[in-house]
mmCIF file of C-alpha atoms in Angstrom:
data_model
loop_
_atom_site.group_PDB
_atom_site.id
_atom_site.type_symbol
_atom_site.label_atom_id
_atom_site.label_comp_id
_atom_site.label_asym_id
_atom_site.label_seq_id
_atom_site.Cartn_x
_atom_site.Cartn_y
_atom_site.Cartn_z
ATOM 1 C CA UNK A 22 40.477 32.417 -77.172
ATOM 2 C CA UNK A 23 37.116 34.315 -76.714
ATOM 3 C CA UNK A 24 35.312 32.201 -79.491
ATOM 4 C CA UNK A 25 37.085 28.832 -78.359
ATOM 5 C CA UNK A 26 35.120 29.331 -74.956
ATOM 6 C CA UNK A 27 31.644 30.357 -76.377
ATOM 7 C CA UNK A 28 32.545 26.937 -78.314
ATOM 8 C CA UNK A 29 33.041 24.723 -75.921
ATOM 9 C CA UNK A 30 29.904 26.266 -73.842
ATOM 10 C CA UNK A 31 27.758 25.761 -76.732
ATOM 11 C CA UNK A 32 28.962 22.198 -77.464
ATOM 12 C CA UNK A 33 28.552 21.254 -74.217
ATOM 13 C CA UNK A 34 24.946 19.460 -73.266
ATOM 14 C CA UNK A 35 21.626 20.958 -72.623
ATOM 15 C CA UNK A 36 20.072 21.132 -69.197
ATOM 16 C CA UNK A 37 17.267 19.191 -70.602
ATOM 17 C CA UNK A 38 19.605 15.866 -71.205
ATOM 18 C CA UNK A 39 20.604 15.623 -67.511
ATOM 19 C CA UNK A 40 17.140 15.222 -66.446
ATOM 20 C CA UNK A 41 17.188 12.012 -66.474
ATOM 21 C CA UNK A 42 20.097 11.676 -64.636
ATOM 22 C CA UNK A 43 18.968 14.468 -62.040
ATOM 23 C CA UNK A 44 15.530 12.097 -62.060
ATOM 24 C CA UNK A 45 17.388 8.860 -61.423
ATOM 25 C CA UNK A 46 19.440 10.615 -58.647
ATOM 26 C CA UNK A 47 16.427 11.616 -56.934
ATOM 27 C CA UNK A 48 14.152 8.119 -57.278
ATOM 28 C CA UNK A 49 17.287 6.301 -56.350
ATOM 29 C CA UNK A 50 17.622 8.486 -53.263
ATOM 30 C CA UNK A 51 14.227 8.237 -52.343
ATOM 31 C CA UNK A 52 14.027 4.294 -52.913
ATOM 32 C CA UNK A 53 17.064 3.745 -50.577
ATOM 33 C CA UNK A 54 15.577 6.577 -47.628
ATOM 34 C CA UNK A 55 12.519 4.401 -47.502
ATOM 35 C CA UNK A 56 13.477 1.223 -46.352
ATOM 36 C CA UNK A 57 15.777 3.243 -43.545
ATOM 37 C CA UNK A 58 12.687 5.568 -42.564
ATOM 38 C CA UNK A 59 10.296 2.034 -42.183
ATOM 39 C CA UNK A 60 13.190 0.897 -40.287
ATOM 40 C CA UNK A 61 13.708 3.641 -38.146
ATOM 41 C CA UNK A 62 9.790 3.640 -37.536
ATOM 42 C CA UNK A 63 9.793 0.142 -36.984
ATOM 43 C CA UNK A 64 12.650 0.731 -33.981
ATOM 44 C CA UNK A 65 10.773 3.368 -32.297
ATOM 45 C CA UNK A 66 7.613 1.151 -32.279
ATOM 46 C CA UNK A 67 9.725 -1.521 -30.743
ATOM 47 C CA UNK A 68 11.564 1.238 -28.158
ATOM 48 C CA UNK A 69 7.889 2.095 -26.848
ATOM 49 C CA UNK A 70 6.578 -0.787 -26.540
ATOM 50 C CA UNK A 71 9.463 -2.082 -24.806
ATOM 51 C CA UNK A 72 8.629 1.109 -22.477
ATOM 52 C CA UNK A 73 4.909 0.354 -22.314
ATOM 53 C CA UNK A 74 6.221 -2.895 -21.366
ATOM 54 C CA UNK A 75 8.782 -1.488 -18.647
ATOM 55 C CA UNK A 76 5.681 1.018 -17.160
ATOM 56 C CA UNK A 77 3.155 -1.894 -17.494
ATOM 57 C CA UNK A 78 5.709 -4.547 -15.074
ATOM 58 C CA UNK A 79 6.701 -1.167 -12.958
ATOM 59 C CA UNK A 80 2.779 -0.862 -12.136
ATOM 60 C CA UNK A 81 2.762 -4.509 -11.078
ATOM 61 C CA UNK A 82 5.357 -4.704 -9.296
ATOM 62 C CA UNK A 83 3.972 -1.187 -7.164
ATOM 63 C CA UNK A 84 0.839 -2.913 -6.500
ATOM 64 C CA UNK A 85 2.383 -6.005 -5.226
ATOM 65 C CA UNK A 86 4.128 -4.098 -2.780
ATOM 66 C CA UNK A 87 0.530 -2.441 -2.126
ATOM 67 C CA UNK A 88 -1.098 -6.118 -2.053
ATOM 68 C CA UNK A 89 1.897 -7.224 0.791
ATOM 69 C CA UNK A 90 1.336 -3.888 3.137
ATOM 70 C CA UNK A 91 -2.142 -5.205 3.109
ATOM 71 C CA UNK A 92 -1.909 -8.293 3.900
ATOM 72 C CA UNK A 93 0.657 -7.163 6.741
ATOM 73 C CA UNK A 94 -2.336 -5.178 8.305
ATOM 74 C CA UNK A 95 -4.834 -7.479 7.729
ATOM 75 C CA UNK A 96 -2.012 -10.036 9.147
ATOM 76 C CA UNK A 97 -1.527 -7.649 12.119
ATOM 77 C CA UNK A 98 -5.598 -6.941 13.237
ATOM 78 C CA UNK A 99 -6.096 -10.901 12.927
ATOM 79 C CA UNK A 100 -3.533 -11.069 15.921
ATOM 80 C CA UNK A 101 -4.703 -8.201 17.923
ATOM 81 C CA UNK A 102 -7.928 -9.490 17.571
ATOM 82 C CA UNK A 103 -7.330 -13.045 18.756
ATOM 83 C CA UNK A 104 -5.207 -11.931 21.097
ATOM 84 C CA UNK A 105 -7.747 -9.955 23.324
ATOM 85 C CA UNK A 106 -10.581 -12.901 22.484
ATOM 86 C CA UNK A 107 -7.893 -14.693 24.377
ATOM 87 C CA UNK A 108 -7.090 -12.727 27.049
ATOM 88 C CA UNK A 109 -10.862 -12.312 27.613
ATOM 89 C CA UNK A 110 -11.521 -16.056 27.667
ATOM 90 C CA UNK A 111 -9.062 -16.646 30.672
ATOM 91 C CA UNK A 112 -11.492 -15.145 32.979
ATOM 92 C CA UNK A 113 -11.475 -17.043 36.205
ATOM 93 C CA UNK A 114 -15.179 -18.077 36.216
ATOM 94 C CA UNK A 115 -17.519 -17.330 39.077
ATOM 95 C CA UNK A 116 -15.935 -14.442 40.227
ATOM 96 C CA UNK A 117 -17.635 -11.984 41.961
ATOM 97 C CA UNK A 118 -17.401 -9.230 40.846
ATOM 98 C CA UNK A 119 -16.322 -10.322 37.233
ATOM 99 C CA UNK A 120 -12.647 -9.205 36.333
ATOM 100 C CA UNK A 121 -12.683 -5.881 33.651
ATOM 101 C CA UNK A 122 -11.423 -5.972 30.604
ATOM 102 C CA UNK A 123 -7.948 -4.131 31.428
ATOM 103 C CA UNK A 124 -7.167 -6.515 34.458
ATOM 104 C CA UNK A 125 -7.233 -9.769 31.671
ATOM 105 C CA UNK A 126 -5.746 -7.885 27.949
ATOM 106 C CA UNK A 127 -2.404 -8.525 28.661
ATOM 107 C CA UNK A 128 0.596 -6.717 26.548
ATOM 108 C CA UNK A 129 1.038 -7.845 22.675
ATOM 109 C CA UNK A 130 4.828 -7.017 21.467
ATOM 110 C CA UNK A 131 5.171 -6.516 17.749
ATOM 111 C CA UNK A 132 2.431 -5.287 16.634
ATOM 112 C CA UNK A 133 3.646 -3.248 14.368
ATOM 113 C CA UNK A 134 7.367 -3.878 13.342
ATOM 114 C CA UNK A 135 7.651 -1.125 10.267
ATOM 115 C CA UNK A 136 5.590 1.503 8.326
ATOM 116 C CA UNK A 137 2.464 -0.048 6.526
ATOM 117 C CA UNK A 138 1.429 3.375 4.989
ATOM 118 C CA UNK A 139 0.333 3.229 1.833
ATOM 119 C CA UNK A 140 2.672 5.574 -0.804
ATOM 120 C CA UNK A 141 1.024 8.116 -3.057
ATOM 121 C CA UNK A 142 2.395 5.901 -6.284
ATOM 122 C CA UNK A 143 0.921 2.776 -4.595
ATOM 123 C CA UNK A 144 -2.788 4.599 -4.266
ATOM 124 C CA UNK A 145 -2.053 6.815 -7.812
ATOM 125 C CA UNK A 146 -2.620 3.204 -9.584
ATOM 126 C CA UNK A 147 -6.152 2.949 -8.211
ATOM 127 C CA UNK A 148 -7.478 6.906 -9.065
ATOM 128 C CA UNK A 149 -5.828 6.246 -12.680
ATOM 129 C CA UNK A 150 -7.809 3.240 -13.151
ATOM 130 C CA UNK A 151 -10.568 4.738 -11.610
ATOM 131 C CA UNK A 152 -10.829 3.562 -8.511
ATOM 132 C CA UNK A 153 -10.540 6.201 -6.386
ATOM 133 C CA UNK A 154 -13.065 4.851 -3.966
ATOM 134 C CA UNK A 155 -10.258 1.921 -3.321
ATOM 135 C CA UNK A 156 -7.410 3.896 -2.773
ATOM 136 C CA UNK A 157 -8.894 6.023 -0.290
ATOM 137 C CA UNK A 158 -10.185 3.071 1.557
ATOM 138 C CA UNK A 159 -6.308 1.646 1.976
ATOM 139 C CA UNK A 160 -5.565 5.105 2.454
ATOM 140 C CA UNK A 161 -8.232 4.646 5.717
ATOM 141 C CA UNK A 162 -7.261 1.639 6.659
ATOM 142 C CA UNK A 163 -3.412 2.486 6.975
ATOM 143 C CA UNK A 164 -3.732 5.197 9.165
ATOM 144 C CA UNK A 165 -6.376 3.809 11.279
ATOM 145 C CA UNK A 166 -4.228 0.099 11.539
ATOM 146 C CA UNK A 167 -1.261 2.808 12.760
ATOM 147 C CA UNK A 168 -3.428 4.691 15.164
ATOM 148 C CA UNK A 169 -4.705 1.294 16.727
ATOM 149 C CA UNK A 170 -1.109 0.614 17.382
ATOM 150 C CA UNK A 171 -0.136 3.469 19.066
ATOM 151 C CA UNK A 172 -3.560 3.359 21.118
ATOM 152 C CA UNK A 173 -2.661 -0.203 21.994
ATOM 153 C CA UNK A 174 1.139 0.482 22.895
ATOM 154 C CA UNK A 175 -0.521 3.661 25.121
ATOM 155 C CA UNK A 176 -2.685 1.217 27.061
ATOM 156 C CA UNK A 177 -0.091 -1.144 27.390
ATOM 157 C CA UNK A 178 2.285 1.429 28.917
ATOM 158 C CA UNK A 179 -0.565 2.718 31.328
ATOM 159 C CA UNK A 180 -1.326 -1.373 32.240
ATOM 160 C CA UNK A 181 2.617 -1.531 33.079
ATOM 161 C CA UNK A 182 2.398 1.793 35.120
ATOM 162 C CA UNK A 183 -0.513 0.635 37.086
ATOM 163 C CA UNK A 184 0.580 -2.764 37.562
ATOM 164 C CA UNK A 185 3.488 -1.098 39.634
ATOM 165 C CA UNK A 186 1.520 0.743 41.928
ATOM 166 C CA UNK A 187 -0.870 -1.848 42.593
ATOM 167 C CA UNK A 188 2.206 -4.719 43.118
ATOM 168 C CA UNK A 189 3.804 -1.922 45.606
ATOM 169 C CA UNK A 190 0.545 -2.173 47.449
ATOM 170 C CA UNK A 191 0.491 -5.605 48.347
ATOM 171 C CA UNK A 192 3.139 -7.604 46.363
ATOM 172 C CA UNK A 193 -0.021 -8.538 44.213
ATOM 173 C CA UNK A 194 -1.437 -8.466 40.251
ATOM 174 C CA UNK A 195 -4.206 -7.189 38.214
ATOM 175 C CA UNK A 196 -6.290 -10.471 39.240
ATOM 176 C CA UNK A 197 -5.385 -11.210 43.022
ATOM 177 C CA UNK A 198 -4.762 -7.787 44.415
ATOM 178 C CA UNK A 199 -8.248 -6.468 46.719
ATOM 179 C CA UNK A 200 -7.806 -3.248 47.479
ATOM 180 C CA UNK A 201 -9.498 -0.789 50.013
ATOM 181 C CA UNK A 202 -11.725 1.945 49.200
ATOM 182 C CA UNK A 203 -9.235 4.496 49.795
ATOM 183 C CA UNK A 204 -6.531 2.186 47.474
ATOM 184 C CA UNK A 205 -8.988 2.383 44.817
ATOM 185 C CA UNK A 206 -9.711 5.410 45.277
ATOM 186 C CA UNK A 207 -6.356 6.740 44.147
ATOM 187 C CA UNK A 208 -5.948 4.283 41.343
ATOM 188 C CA UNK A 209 -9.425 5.073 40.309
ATOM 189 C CA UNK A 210 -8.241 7.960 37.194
ATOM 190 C CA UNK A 211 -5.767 5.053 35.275
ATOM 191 C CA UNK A 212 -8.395 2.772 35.556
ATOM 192 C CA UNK A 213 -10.822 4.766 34.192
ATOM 193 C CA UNK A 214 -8.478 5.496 31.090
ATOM 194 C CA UNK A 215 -7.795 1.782 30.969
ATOM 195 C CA UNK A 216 -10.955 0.588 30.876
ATOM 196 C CA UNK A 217 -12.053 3.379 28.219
ATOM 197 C CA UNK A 218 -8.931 2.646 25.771
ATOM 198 C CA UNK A 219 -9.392 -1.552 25.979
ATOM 199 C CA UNK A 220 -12.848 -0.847 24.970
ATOM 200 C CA UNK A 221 -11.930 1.815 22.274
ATOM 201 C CA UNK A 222 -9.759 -0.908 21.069
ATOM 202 C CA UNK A 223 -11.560 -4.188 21.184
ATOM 203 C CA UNK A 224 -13.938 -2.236 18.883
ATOM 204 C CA UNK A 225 -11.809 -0.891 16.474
ATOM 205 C CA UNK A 226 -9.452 -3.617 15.735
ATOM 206 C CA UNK A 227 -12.476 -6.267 14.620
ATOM 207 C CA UNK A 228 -14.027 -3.290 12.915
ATOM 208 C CA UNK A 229 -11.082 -2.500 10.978
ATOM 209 C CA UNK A 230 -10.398 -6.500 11.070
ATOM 210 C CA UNK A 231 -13.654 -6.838 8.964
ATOM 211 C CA UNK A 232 -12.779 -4.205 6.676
ATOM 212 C CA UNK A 233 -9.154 -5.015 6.103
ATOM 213 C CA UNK A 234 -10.112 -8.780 5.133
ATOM 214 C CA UNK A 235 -12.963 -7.115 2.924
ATOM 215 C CA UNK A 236 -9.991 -4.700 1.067
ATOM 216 C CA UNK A 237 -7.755 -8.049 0.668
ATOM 217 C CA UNK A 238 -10.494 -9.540 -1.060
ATOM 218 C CA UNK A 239 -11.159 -7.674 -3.484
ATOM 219 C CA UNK A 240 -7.606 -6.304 -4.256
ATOM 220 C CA UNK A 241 -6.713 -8.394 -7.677
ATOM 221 C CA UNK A 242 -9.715 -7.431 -8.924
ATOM 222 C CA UNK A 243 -9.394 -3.632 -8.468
ATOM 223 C CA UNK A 244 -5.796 -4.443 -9.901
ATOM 224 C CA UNK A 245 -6.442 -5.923 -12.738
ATOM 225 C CA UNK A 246 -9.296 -3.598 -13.986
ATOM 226 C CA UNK A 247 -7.367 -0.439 -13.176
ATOM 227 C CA UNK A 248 -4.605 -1.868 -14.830
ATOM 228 C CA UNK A 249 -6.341 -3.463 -17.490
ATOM 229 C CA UNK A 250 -4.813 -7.067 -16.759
ATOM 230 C CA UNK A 251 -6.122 -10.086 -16.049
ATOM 231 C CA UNK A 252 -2.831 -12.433 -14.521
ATOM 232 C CA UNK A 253 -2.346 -10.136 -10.901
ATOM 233 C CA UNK A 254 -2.002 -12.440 -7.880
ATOM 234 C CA UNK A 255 -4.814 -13.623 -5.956
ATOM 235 C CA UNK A 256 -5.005 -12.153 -2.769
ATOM 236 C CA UNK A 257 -7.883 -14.421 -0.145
ATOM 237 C CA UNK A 258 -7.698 -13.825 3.666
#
């Protein structure tokens, strides 16, 4: 039995003749894994460029929303502006002494009908495309177009209240109504503040008027090179 086994071991074959078998294995392995590793490669090239792609329209589609709070503002000064140049033109001429500002700016409603800030993603595609001097400048202009509002909603409240007091004088309005010394007298504190806030505000809203038309024009441009594009909308006001 013993020398039957040490037989059969001995007969058998030599490590050296499977080589080429053990070879063969191997290339044939390796042949096959390389078309399925270019493949694989090639699928993750596609996957991140189809995620460039996604980030790329995502980034577009942010600064549209950007370009249209923009135009909203600018939009929004353009009427506030030609409002009061309105208001200011109706002056009865020849009148002596000539009506103030506060007795002719009449109210303005919807001025503001939702929130025109600017969001941190919105301005975060201007400081990564280095333009950081851009974004804060929309930054500016957001809050400033949102504090002109509520200056311009305060005056017309304080108009409303003093258009009361003078109408329970003498049944009267801003333009008609002469009062006495004494009349004036007591009004003479809300007129002050009147007068000061039109005059605050017919300044502000054509400065920030000339700088919001200024920011619209040069929006695509400050698009496209922080985004490295060249087909973002046109923005002109």
């Amino acid at each position: 039995m013993t020398s039957d086994f040490l037989f059969q071991c001995t007969s058998g074959p030599a490590w050296w003749d499977l080589l080429p078998a053990a070879t063969g294995a191997i290339i044939g392995a390796t042949t096959a894994a390389i078309p399925s590793y270019l493949l694989a490669r090639k699928s993750s090239k596609e996957v991140l460029e189809r995620d460039m792609e996604a980030r790329m329209e995502e980034k577009k589609s942010t600064a549209f929303n950007a370009m249209m709070k923009l135009f909203s503002i600018t939009n929004g000064l353009a009427s506030l502006v030609k409002h009061i140049d309105t208001c200011l033109a109706q002056s009865p001429p020849n009148t002596t002494p000539p009506l103030a500002d506060w007795q002719l700016v009449t109210s303005l409603t919807g001025f503001v009908e939702e929130d025109l800030l600017f969001e941190p993603k919105e301005l975060s595609i201007f400081v990564e495309g280095k333009n950081p001097d851009f974004s804060n400048r929309l930054w500016e202009i957001s809050h400033r177009y949102i504090a002109l509002d509520q200056s311009f909603q305060k005056y017309c409240d304080l108009r409303e209240a003093l258009g009361q007091k003078i109408s329970a004088i003498d049944h009267g309005n801003f333009v008609s109504t002469r009062l006495t010394k004494e009349q004036l007298a007591k009004l003479t504190p809300q007129i002050i503040d009147l007068s000061s806030l039109i005059k605050s505000i017919k300044q502000s809203c054509k400065e920030d008027f000339d700088t919001a038309k200024t920011l619209c024009n040069q929006f695509t441009e400050k698009v496209n090179s922080s985004l490295e594009i060249k087909d973002f909308p046109t923005l002109k006001f």
